[in-house]
Short mmCIF file of C-alpha atoms and ligand atoms in Angstrom, two decimals:
data_model
loop_
_atom_site.label_atom_id
_atom_site.label_comp_id
_atom_site.label_asym_id
_atom_site.label_seq_id
_atom_site.Cartn_x
_atom_site.Cartn_y
_atom_site.Cartn_z
CA MET A 1 -17.86 -5.78 22.13
CA PRO A 2 -17.68 -7.77 18.88
CA GLN A 3 -14.41 -9.50 18.08
CA ALA A 4 -13.18 -10.25 14.60
CA THR A 5 -9.98 -10.45 12.59
CA PHE A 6 -9.56 -9.43 8.97
CA HIS A 7 -6.81 -11.71 7.68
CA PHE A 8 -4.46 -11.02 4.79
CA PRO A 9 -3.10 -13.92 2.73
CA PRO A 10 0.22 -15.60 3.60
CA GLY A 11 3.14 -13.96 1.84
CA PHE A 12 1.48 -10.55 1.69
CA LEU A 13 4.21 -7.88 1.47
CA TRP A 14 4.12 -5.36 4.31
CA GLY A 15 6.59 -2.57 3.88
CA THR A 16 7.41 1.07 3.70
CA ALA A 17 8.74 3.08 0.77
CA THR A 18 11.61 5.55 0.45
CA SER A 19 13.50 7.12 -2.44
CA SER A 20 17.20 7.81 -2.93
CA HIS A 21 17.29 11.60 -2.98
CA GLN A 22 14.85 11.84 -0.10
CA VAL A 23 16.85 9.66 2.30
CA GLU A 24 20.47 9.30 1.17
CA GLY A 25 21.94 12.73 1.69
CA GLY A 26 25.00 14.10 -0.07
CA ASN A 27 23.54 13.83 -3.56
CA SER A 28 25.11 16.72 -5.41
CA ASN A 29 25.21 15.45 -8.97
CA ASN A 30 21.51 15.52 -9.84
CA ASN A 31 18.90 18.02 -10.99
CA TRP A 32 17.25 18.26 -7.55
CA TYR A 33 20.49 19.32 -5.90
CA ALA A 34 20.83 22.10 -8.47
CA TRP A 35 17.17 23.05 -7.97
CA GLU A 36 17.68 23.28 -4.21
CA GLN A 37 20.45 25.84 -4.75
CA GLU A 38 18.10 28.21 -6.61
CA PRO A 39 16.45 30.76 -4.32
CA GLY A 40 12.69 30.38 -3.96
CA ARG A 41 12.43 26.85 -5.33
CA ILE A 42 12.07 24.97 -2.02
CA LEU A 43 9.79 26.03 0.83
CA GLN A 44 11.68 27.95 3.52
CA GLY A 45 14.88 27.56 1.50
CA HIS A 46 15.37 24.01 2.78
CA HIS A 47 17.99 21.64 1.38
CA SER A 48 18.07 17.87 1.26
CA GLY A 49 21.54 18.06 2.92
CA LEU A 50 22.31 14.89 4.83
CA ALA A 51 18.66 13.80 4.45
CA CYS A 52 18.34 10.62 6.59
CA ASP A 53 22.04 9.93 6.09
CA TRP A 54 21.48 6.59 4.40
CA TRP A 55 24.57 7.08 2.26
CA GLY A 56 26.45 7.57 5.52
CA GLY A 57 25.17 4.22 6.78
CA ARG A 58 22.04 5.02 8.77
CA TRP A 59 20.00 2.75 6.49
CA ARG A 60 21.20 -0.04 8.78
CA GLN A 61 19.43 1.25 11.87
CA ASP A 62 16.37 2.31 9.89
CA LEU A 63 16.05 -1.14 8.34
CA ASP A 64 16.55 -2.69 11.77
CA ARG A 65 13.62 -0.60 12.93
CA ALA A 66 11.51 -1.73 9.95
CA ALA A 67 12.28 -5.39 10.57
CA GLU A 68 11.70 -5.20 14.32
CA ALA A 69 8.38 -3.56 13.61
CA GLY A 70 7.25 -6.66 11.73
CA GLN A 71 7.70 -5.39 8.17
CA ASN A 72 8.79 -7.98 5.62
CA ALA A 73 9.54 -5.77 2.59
CA HIS A 74 11.01 -2.41 1.68
CA ARG A 75 10.76 -0.25 -1.41
CA MET A 76 13.86 1.87 -2.09
CA SER A 77 15.30 3.61 -5.13
CA ILE A 78 18.63 3.86 -6.89
CA GLU A 79 20.22 7.20 -7.70
CA TRP A 80 21.13 7.23 -11.39
CA SER A 81 23.63 10.08 -10.90
CA ARG A 82 25.61 7.91 -8.47
CA ILE A 83 25.74 4.89 -10.79
CA GLN A 84 26.61 6.92 -13.87
CA PRO A 85 28.25 10.12 -12.61
CA THR A 86 29.28 11.12 -16.15
CA PRO A 87 27.93 9.85 -19.50
CA ASP A 88 30.87 7.49 -20.01
CA GLN A 89 31.53 6.23 -16.50
CA TRP A 90 29.95 3.59 -14.27
CA ASP A 91 30.73 3.88 -10.57
CA GLU A 92 31.34 0.31 -9.39
CA ALA A 93 31.80 1.42 -5.77
CA ALA A 94 28.30 2.92 -5.77
CA LEU A 95 26.90 -0.29 -7.25
CA ASP A 96 28.69 -2.24 -4.51
CA TYR A 97 27.19 -0.02 -1.85
CA TYR A 98 23.69 -0.53 -3.20
CA ARG A 99 24.41 -4.26 -3.26
CA GLU A 100 25.31 -4.01 0.41
CA ILE A 101 22.03 -2.24 1.13
CA VAL A 102 19.84 -4.79 -0.66
CA ARG A 103 21.79 -7.61 0.96
CA GLY A 104 21.11 -5.84 4.24
CA MET A 105 17.41 -6.07 3.46
CA TYR A 106 17.72 -9.70 2.57
CA ASP A 107 19.56 -10.39 5.87
CA ARG A 108 16.74 -8.69 7.77
CA LYS A 109 14.11 -10.71 5.88
CA LEU A 110 12.86 -7.61 4.10
CA THR A 111 11.99 -8.37 0.48
CA PRO A 112 13.56 -5.56 -1.53
CA LEU A 113 11.63 -3.80 -4.25
CA VAL A 114 13.85 -1.43 -6.20
CA THR A 115 12.80 1.67 -8.15
CA LEU A 116 15.18 2.77 -10.89
CA HIS A 117 13.93 6.32 -11.34
CA HIS A 118 12.29 8.36 -8.61
CA PHE A 119 12.11 11.97 -9.87
CA THR A 120 15.88 12.69 -9.97
CA ASP A 121 18.11 12.81 -13.05
CA PRO A 122 21.88 13.16 -13.42
CA LEU A 123 23.02 16.71 -14.16
CA TRP A 124 24.76 15.57 -17.36
CA LEU A 125 21.47 14.08 -18.60
CA MET A 126 19.65 17.37 -18.01
CA GLU A 127 22.39 19.21 -19.90
CA GLN A 128 21.54 16.99 -22.85
CA GLY A 129 17.85 17.94 -22.59
CA GLY A 130 16.73 15.35 -20.04
CA TRP A 131 13.65 13.39 -21.03
CA GLU A 132 12.89 15.80 -23.89
CA ASN A 133 15.83 14.20 -25.69
CA PRO A 134 14.74 11.15 -27.73
CA GLU A 135 18.03 9.42 -26.80
CA THR A 136 17.24 9.43 -23.09
CA PRO A 137 15.02 6.31 -23.09
CA GLY A 138 17.90 4.26 -24.53
CA LYS A 139 20.31 5.65 -21.92
CA PHE A 140 17.86 4.85 -19.15
CA ALA A 141 17.47 1.28 -20.40
CA ARG A 142 21.27 0.82 -20.36
CA TYR A 143 21.47 2.18 -16.81
CA ALA A 144 18.62 -0.17 -15.80
CA ARG A 145 20.55 -3.12 -17.21
CA LYS A 146 23.66 -2.15 -15.29
CA VAL A 147 21.75 -1.95 -12.00
CA VAL A 148 19.95 -5.25 -12.51
CA GLU A 149 23.21 -7.00 -13.38
CA ALA A 150 24.64 -5.74 -10.09
CA LEU A 151 21.67 -6.44 -7.80
CA LYS A 152 20.02 -9.47 -9.35
CA ASP A 153 21.17 -11.90 -6.65
CA TYR A 154 19.00 -10.10 -4.12
CA VAL A 155 16.22 -8.33 -6.06
CA ASN A 156 13.61 -9.52 -8.51
CA LEU A 157 10.91 -6.89 -7.97
CA TRP A 158 11.57 -3.75 -10.02
CA VAL A 159 9.80 -0.47 -10.55
CA THR A 160 11.10 1.28 -13.64
CA ILE A 161 9.78 4.81 -13.10
CA ASN A 162 8.00 6.40 -10.17
CA GLU A 163 4.99 8.55 -11.06
CA PRO A 164 5.87 9.45 -14.65
CA GLY A 165 2.70 11.58 -14.75
CA ILE A 166 3.69 13.63 -11.69
CA TYR A 167 7.25 14.03 -13.00
CA THR A 168 5.88 15.38 -16.29
CA TRP A 169 3.12 17.47 -14.80
CA LEU A 170 5.14 19.16 -12.07
CA GLY A 171 8.32 19.63 -14.11
CA TYR A 172 6.82 20.70 -17.45
CA ILE A 173 3.29 22.01 -16.82
CA ASP A 174 3.15 23.41 -13.27
CA GLY A 175 6.86 24.14 -13.16
CA VAL A 176 7.37 23.45 -9.44
CA PHE A 177 9.79 20.56 -10.10
CA PRO A 178 12.95 20.97 -12.17
CA PRO A 179 13.38 22.06 -14.89
CA GLY A 180 10.50 24.40 -14.00
CA LYS A 181 8.97 24.60 -17.47
CA LYS A 182 5.40 25.46 -18.35
CA ASP A 183 5.30 24.03 -21.82
CA THR A 184 2.69 21.46 -22.83
CA LYS A 185 4.57 20.56 -26.01
CA ALA A 186 7.69 19.68 -24.01
CA ALA A 187 5.48 17.83 -21.52
CA PHE A 188 4.14 15.63 -24.29
CA SER A 189 7.66 14.72 -25.51
CA VAL A 190 8.80 14.03 -21.96
CA GLY A 191 5.77 11.83 -21.30
CA GLN A 192 6.29 9.90 -24.50
CA ASN A 193 9.98 9.36 -23.74
CA LEU A 194 9.22 8.20 -20.20
CA VAL A 195 6.90 5.54 -21.62
CA LYS A 196 9.64 4.50 -24.06
CA GLY A 197 12.20 4.47 -21.24
CA HIS A 198 9.91 2.26 -19.18
CA ALA A 199 9.44 -0.13 -22.11
CA GLY A 200 13.18 -0.27 -22.84
CA ALA A 201 14.00 -0.92 -19.19
CA TYR A 202 11.27 -3.58 -19.01
CA ARG A 203 13.01 -5.51 -21.81
CA GLU A 204 16.54 -5.05 -20.48
CA ILE A 205 15.54 -6.20 -17.01
CA HIS A 206 13.90 -9.35 -18.36
CA ASP A 207 16.87 -9.98 -20.59
CA VAL A 208 19.17 -10.04 -17.56
CA GLN A 209 16.80 -11.73 -15.14
CA ARG A 210 14.16 -14.16 -16.34
CA GLU A 211 12.31 -14.26 -13.03
CA ALA A 212 12.07 -10.47 -12.71
CA ARG A 213 8.68 -8.91 -12.00
CA VAL A 214 8.60 -5.40 -13.42
CA GLY A 215 6.12 -2.55 -13.23
CA ALA A 216 5.85 1.21 -12.81
CA ALA A 217 4.50 3.20 -9.85
CA CYS A 218 1.62 5.23 -11.25
CA HIS A 219 0.11 7.94 -9.12
CA TYR A 220 -3.68 7.85 -8.90
CA ARG A 221 -5.64 10.79 -7.62
CA SER A 222 -9.26 9.84 -7.18
CA PHE A 223 -11.52 12.47 -8.76
CA VAL A 224 -15.30 12.56 -8.33
CA PRO A 225 -17.80 15.00 -9.87
CA GLN A 226 -18.83 17.58 -7.28
CA ARG A 227 -22.45 18.01 -8.41
CA THR A 228 -23.55 14.53 -9.35
CA GLY A 229 -26.57 15.67 -11.37
CA LEU A 230 -24.55 18.03 -13.57
CA PRO A 231 -23.30 16.43 -16.80
CA PHE A 232 -20.59 19.08 -17.19
CA ASP A 233 -19.03 18.12 -13.86
CA THR A 234 -19.07 14.45 -14.86
CA TRP A 235 -17.56 15.24 -18.23
CA ILE A 236 -14.73 17.42 -16.92
CA THR A 237 -13.97 14.92 -14.13
CA ARG A 238 -13.66 12.10 -16.67
CA SER A 239 -11.45 14.10 -18.95
CA ILE A 240 -9.14 15.28 -16.14
CA SER A 241 -8.87 11.78 -14.75
CA ALA A 242 -8.13 10.30 -18.19
CA ASN A 243 -5.34 12.82 -18.74
CA PHE A 244 -3.88 12.77 -15.24
CA ASN A 245 -4.40 9.17 -14.16
CA ASP A 246 -4.84 6.99 -17.24
CA SER A 247 -2.34 8.27 -19.82
CA PHE A 248 0.74 6.43 -18.59
CA PRO A 249 -0.68 3.08 -17.44
CA ASN A 250 -2.83 2.89 -20.57
CA ALA A 251 0.23 3.42 -22.74
CA MET A 252 2.06 0.64 -20.86
CA LYS A 253 -0.80 -1.71 -21.66
CA THR A 254 -1.97 -0.73 -25.12
CA GLY A 255 0.93 1.26 -26.59
CA ARG A 256 -1.40 4.24 -27.12
CA PHE A 257 -0.21 7.34 -25.25
CA ARG A 258 -2.87 10.03 -25.00
CA PHE A 259 -1.83 13.13 -23.07
CA MET A 260 -2.60 16.86 -23.17
CA GLY A 261 -4.88 16.44 -26.16
CA LYS A 262 -2.28 14.62 -28.27
CA GLN A 263 -1.68 11.00 -29.10
CA ALA A 264 1.33 8.82 -29.93
CA ILE A 265 1.54 5.13 -30.72
CA ILE A 266 4.41 3.47 -28.85
CA ASN A 267 4.33 -0.15 -29.95
CA GLU A 268 7.22 -1.25 -27.78
CA ALA A 269 5.20 -0.32 -24.67
CA VAL A 270 2.40 -2.84 -25.29
CA ASP A 271 1.91 -5.06 -22.22
CA THR A 272 5.04 -3.96 -20.36
CA GLN A 273 3.89 -4.39 -16.76
CA ASP A 274 4.06 -7.71 -14.88
CA PHE A 275 2.33 -6.14 -11.88
CA PHE A 276 0.31 -2.99 -11.53
CA GLY A 277 1.79 -0.60 -8.97
CA PHE A 278 0.02 2.51 -7.78
CA ASN A 279 0.50 5.34 -5.27
CA TYR A 280 -2.71 6.66 -3.71
CA TYR A 281 -2.98 9.51 -1.22
CA THR A 282 -6.24 11.38 -1.63
CA GLU A 283 -9.42 12.26 -3.49
CA GLU A 284 -10.86 15.53 -4.80
CA MET A 285 -14.24 16.68 -6.02
CA ILE A 286 -14.20 18.47 -9.36
CA ARG A 287 -16.62 21.01 -10.79
CA PHE A 288 -16.72 22.53 -14.24
CA ALA A 289 -15.51 26.15 -14.23
CA PRO A 290 -15.73 27.62 -17.75
CA LEU A 291 -13.76 30.76 -16.83
CA ALA A 292 -10.85 28.96 -15.12
CA VAL A 293 -8.74 28.79 -18.27
CA LYS A 294 -5.41 28.42 -16.48
CA GLU A 295 -6.79 25.59 -14.36
CA PHE A 296 -7.99 23.68 -17.43
CA PHE A 297 -11.64 24.67 -16.79
CA ASN A 298 -12.10 23.09 -13.42
CA LYS A 299 -12.05 23.84 -9.70
CA ARG A 300 -11.25 21.24 -7.08
CA GLU A 301 -12.07 20.77 -3.43
CA PHE A 302 -11.59 18.06 -0.88
CA PRO A 303 -14.79 16.25 0.15
CA HIS A 304 -16.34 18.48 2.81
CA ASP A 305 -16.72 15.81 5.49
CA ALA A 306 -13.14 14.47 5.23
CA GLN A 307 -10.45 15.09 7.85
CA ILE A 308 -7.64 17.14 6.37
CA SER A 309 -3.94 16.62 7.06
CA GLU A 310 -1.69 18.98 8.97
CA ASN A 311 -0.56 21.03 5.96
CA GLY A 312 -3.83 20.76 4.07
CA LEU A 313 -2.23 18.47 1.52
CA ILE A 314 -4.27 15.31 1.94
CA ALA A 315 -7.89 14.53 2.78
CA ASN A 316 -8.56 11.22 4.47
CA VAL A 317 -10.86 9.54 1.93
CA PRO A 318 -10.64 5.75 2.35
CA ASP A 319 -13.36 5.26 -0.28
CA GLY A 320 -10.89 6.79 -2.69
CA MET A 321 -8.66 3.78 -1.99
CA THR A 322 -11.54 1.51 -3.02
CA ARG A 323 -12.03 3.49 -6.22
CA THR A 324 -8.30 3.37 -6.91
CA ILE A 325 -8.12 -0.40 -6.43
CA LYS A 326 -11.11 -0.93 -8.74
CA TRP A 327 -9.41 1.24 -11.34
CA ALA A 328 -6.10 -0.62 -10.94
CA ASN A 329 -7.84 -3.98 -11.28
CA ARG A 330 -9.04 -3.06 -14.76
CA PHE A 331 -5.47 -3.53 -15.97
CA GLY A 332 -5.72 -7.23 -15.20
CA LYS A 333 -2.45 -7.72 -13.29
CA PRO A 334 -1.46 -8.51 -9.71
CA ILE A 335 -1.53 -5.24 -7.78
CA LEU A 336 1.04 -3.64 -5.47
CA ILE A 337 0.15 -0.58 -3.42
CA LEU A 338 3.49 1.20 -3.63
CA GLU A 339 2.75 4.38 -1.66
CA ASN A 340 0.03 5.58 0.69
CA GLY A 341 0.39 7.83 3.71
CA VAL A 342 -0.13 11.24 5.22
CA GLU A 343 2.03 14.12 6.52
CA ASP A 344 1.37 14.33 10.21
CA ALA A 345 4.18 15.31 12.61
CA ASN A 346 2.04 14.67 15.68
CA ASP A 347 0.54 11.41 14.45
CA ILE A 348 -3.00 12.60 15.01
CA LEU A 349 -4.57 11.54 11.72
CA ARG A 350 -2.10 8.86 10.60
CA PRO A 351 -3.36 5.93 12.73
CA ARG A 352 -6.90 6.40 11.49
CA TYR A 353 -5.81 7.04 7.90
CA LEU A 354 -3.66 3.91 7.92
CA LEU A 355 -6.28 1.64 9.41
CA GLU A 356 -9.12 2.88 7.23
CA HIS A 357 -7.10 2.57 4.03
CA LEU A 358 -5.97 -0.94 4.94
CA HIS A 359 -9.52 -1.90 5.83
CA LYS A 360 -10.72 -0.84 2.37
CA THR A 361 -7.80 -2.76 0.87
CA TRP A 362 -8.79 -5.89 2.77
CA HIS A 363 -12.39 -5.49 1.53
CA GLN A 364 -11.23 -5.40 -2.07
CA MET A 365 -9.06 -8.47 -1.51
CA ASN A 366 -12.12 -10.21 -0.17
CA GLU A 367 -13.74 -9.45 -3.51
CA ASN A 368 -10.87 -11.39 -5.06
CA VAL A 369 -8.82 -8.42 -6.25
CA PRO A 370 -5.24 -9.78 -6.38
CA ILE A 371 -3.41 -7.28 -4.16
CA LYS A 372 0.02 -8.61 -3.22
CA GLY A 373 1.49 -5.95 -0.96
CA TYR A 374 1.25 -2.56 0.72
CA PHE A 375 4.10 -0.06 1.15
CA HIS A 376 3.44 2.83 3.50
CA TRP A 377 5.01 6.20 2.67
CA SER A 378 7.30 6.46 4.55
CA LEU A 379 9.61 4.67 6.99
CA VAL A 380 11.14 7.84 8.40
CA ASP A 381 10.55 11.56 7.74
CA ASN A 382 12.49 12.60 4.67
CA PHE A 383 13.11 15.44 2.23
CA GLU A 384 9.76 16.21 0.61
CA TRP A 385 10.86 17.80 -2.68
CA GLU A 386 9.67 21.38 -3.22
CA ARG A 387 8.07 21.29 0.22
CA GLY A 388 11.40 20.61 1.90
CA TRP A 389 11.27 19.41 5.49
CA THR A 390 7.87 20.94 6.16
CA GLN A 391 6.04 17.64 5.66
CA ARG A 392 6.43 14.69 7.97
CA PHE A 393 5.39 11.44 6.32
CA GLY A 394 7.46 9.04 8.46
CA LEU A 395 6.29 6.33 10.80
CA TRP A 396 9.41 7.48 12.63
CA GLY A 397 10.01 11.20 13.04
CA LEU A 398 13.41 12.66 12.20
CA ASP A 399 15.31 15.73 13.30
CA PRO A 400 17.51 16.25 10.23
CA GLU A 401 19.99 18.38 12.24
CA THR A 402 20.74 15.78 14.92
CA GLN A 403 19.63 12.68 12.97
CA VAL A 404 17.63 11.61 16.02
CA ARG A 405 14.61 9.42 15.24
CA THR A 406 11.41 9.39 17.27
CA ARG A 407 8.94 6.54 17.30
CA ARG A 408 5.44 7.73 16.46
CA PRO A 409 2.49 5.69 17.79
CA SER A 410 1.72 4.55 14.23
CA VAL A 411 4.87 2.41 14.32
CA ASP A 412 3.22 0.12 16.84
CA LEU A 413 -0.12 0.15 15.06
CA TYR A 414 1.49 -0.85 11.76
CA ALA A 415 3.68 -3.40 13.57
CA ALA A 416 0.60 -5.06 15.08
CA ILE A 417 -0.95 -5.37 11.61
CA CYS A 418 2.24 -6.61 9.95
CA LYS A 419 2.99 -9.14 12.70
CA GLU A 420 -0.55 -10.55 12.79
CA ASN A 421 -0.86 -10.29 8.99
CA ALA A 422 -4.31 -9.02 9.85
CA ILE A 423 -6.39 -6.18 11.23
CA SER A 424 -7.83 -7.42 14.51
CA SER A 425 -10.59 -5.81 16.52
CA ALA A 426 -8.13 -5.64 19.45
CA THR A 427 -5.73 -3.55 17.35
CA VAL A 428 -8.46 -1.16 16.25
CA GLU A 429 -9.76 -0.84 19.79
CA LYS A 430 -6.28 -0.14 21.10
CA PHE A 431 -5.11 2.38 18.52
CA VAL A 432 -8.17 4.06 17.00
CA PRO A 433 -11.16 3.30 19.24
CA GLU A 434 -13.27 6.00 17.59
CA ILE A 435 -13.62 3.95 14.41
CA PHE A 436 -14.26 0.62 16.15
CA ALA A 437 -18.04 0.68 15.90
CA GLY A 438 -17.93 1.52 12.19
CA MET A 439 -15.45 -1.24 11.41
CA PHE A 440 -16.95 -3.95 13.63
CA PRO A 441 -20.70 -3.31 13.87
CA GLY A 442 -22.13 -5.42 16.69
C1 FCB B 501 4.77 10.95 -3.94
C2 FCB B 501 6.24 10.73 -4.22
C3 FCB B 501 7.06 10.50 -2.97
C4 FCB B 501 6.63 11.41 -1.84
C5 FCB B 501 5.15 11.30 -1.63
C6 FCB B 501 4.63 12.10 -0.45
O1 FCB B 501 4.19 11.63 -5.00
O2 FCB B 501 6.40 9.61 -5.05
O3 FCB B 501 8.41 10.68 -3.31
O4 FCB B 501 7.01 12.71 -2.10
O5 FCB B 501 4.48 11.70 -2.80
#
């Protein structure tokens, strides 16, 4: 059997990602809490409840697990509604607690990467119109400053906003996230204000901390034309991808925000990313469908030969990771893979998904693409937004009732990779023997 090792460079960040509302528990002052109280909004009527009880202190054991499993970084997020519970009040105790958490990472030799906005907004902000209100970007920038002032001794990697495109799309076009609107005009204002909020936060963070490295976490869904010979499929695929994938990162590079057929020039957003962060999960094939008006004239399917995840949410398409990295590299910055993973309670697909996506990542690094880290979604099962507890993305499983964690086999697979800083043939043979021959041809 051939033996080989695919090495990653020294200092590569190996981590997992979480977000405040999904893991903390007890968040009752934000728009998601309110959304969870409305009947029919969350699958099976689930609530975030205690979540993973991080606010109650269980972050300590979860970070112990991460560190013991060889990880050297963690991506977490800060809950704006805790830091600023009312428009004119900063909660110093909450800031202190977050400082304790990031110091806890530091003590465990986990490099912290902190996201300032991950889908949730304070209730008071939503009462003022949320991100439709042109004053929100300024408020967000002030909140960002406050957080950086408090955490700067331990953190210099910052993500301003997680998936601004998904936030806008699901909250203001599809309506499955709060505030549940289906209003493209509102979506355009929200999108524009998110870009301004990002730009304002970028400046405030650098003003407080010279050495800060700041970016956003842009979601990328890889789209490919279904019928390669058909120009209409190619055309609709390009236009969907430009709208869905490119609008936000382009605006953060060029200042030109093009979304839902409209355009705005946002000069302050020019070149406001020090690194390029993306979240990649899956790929879809697109075909032109002239009668599908509500679906913006297209139909989508997963590639027919791909394995599909437990809930049908994700197709395992590692080539989509390659396409995503090539896309990300066009922005000319160091790259961080900020989310990638699959819902899989029984850990049937995850080991293969993880290995194949990391293998493609390694290939791209070998082509000199400057990828600096990989954060798997997620460390432990957590509250999956409108899909409640029905989706299990954790390396560790969680019973939210008892708070008992279970170690899935992928923990040990990922630990082997993190500890060796490499994918070795022995690891592949041990954990996913069925892909060995493809990865190490004799
Ligand atoms: C991403 C979100 C993250 C989690 C994963 C599965 O879009 O950023 O919070 O829900 O999907």
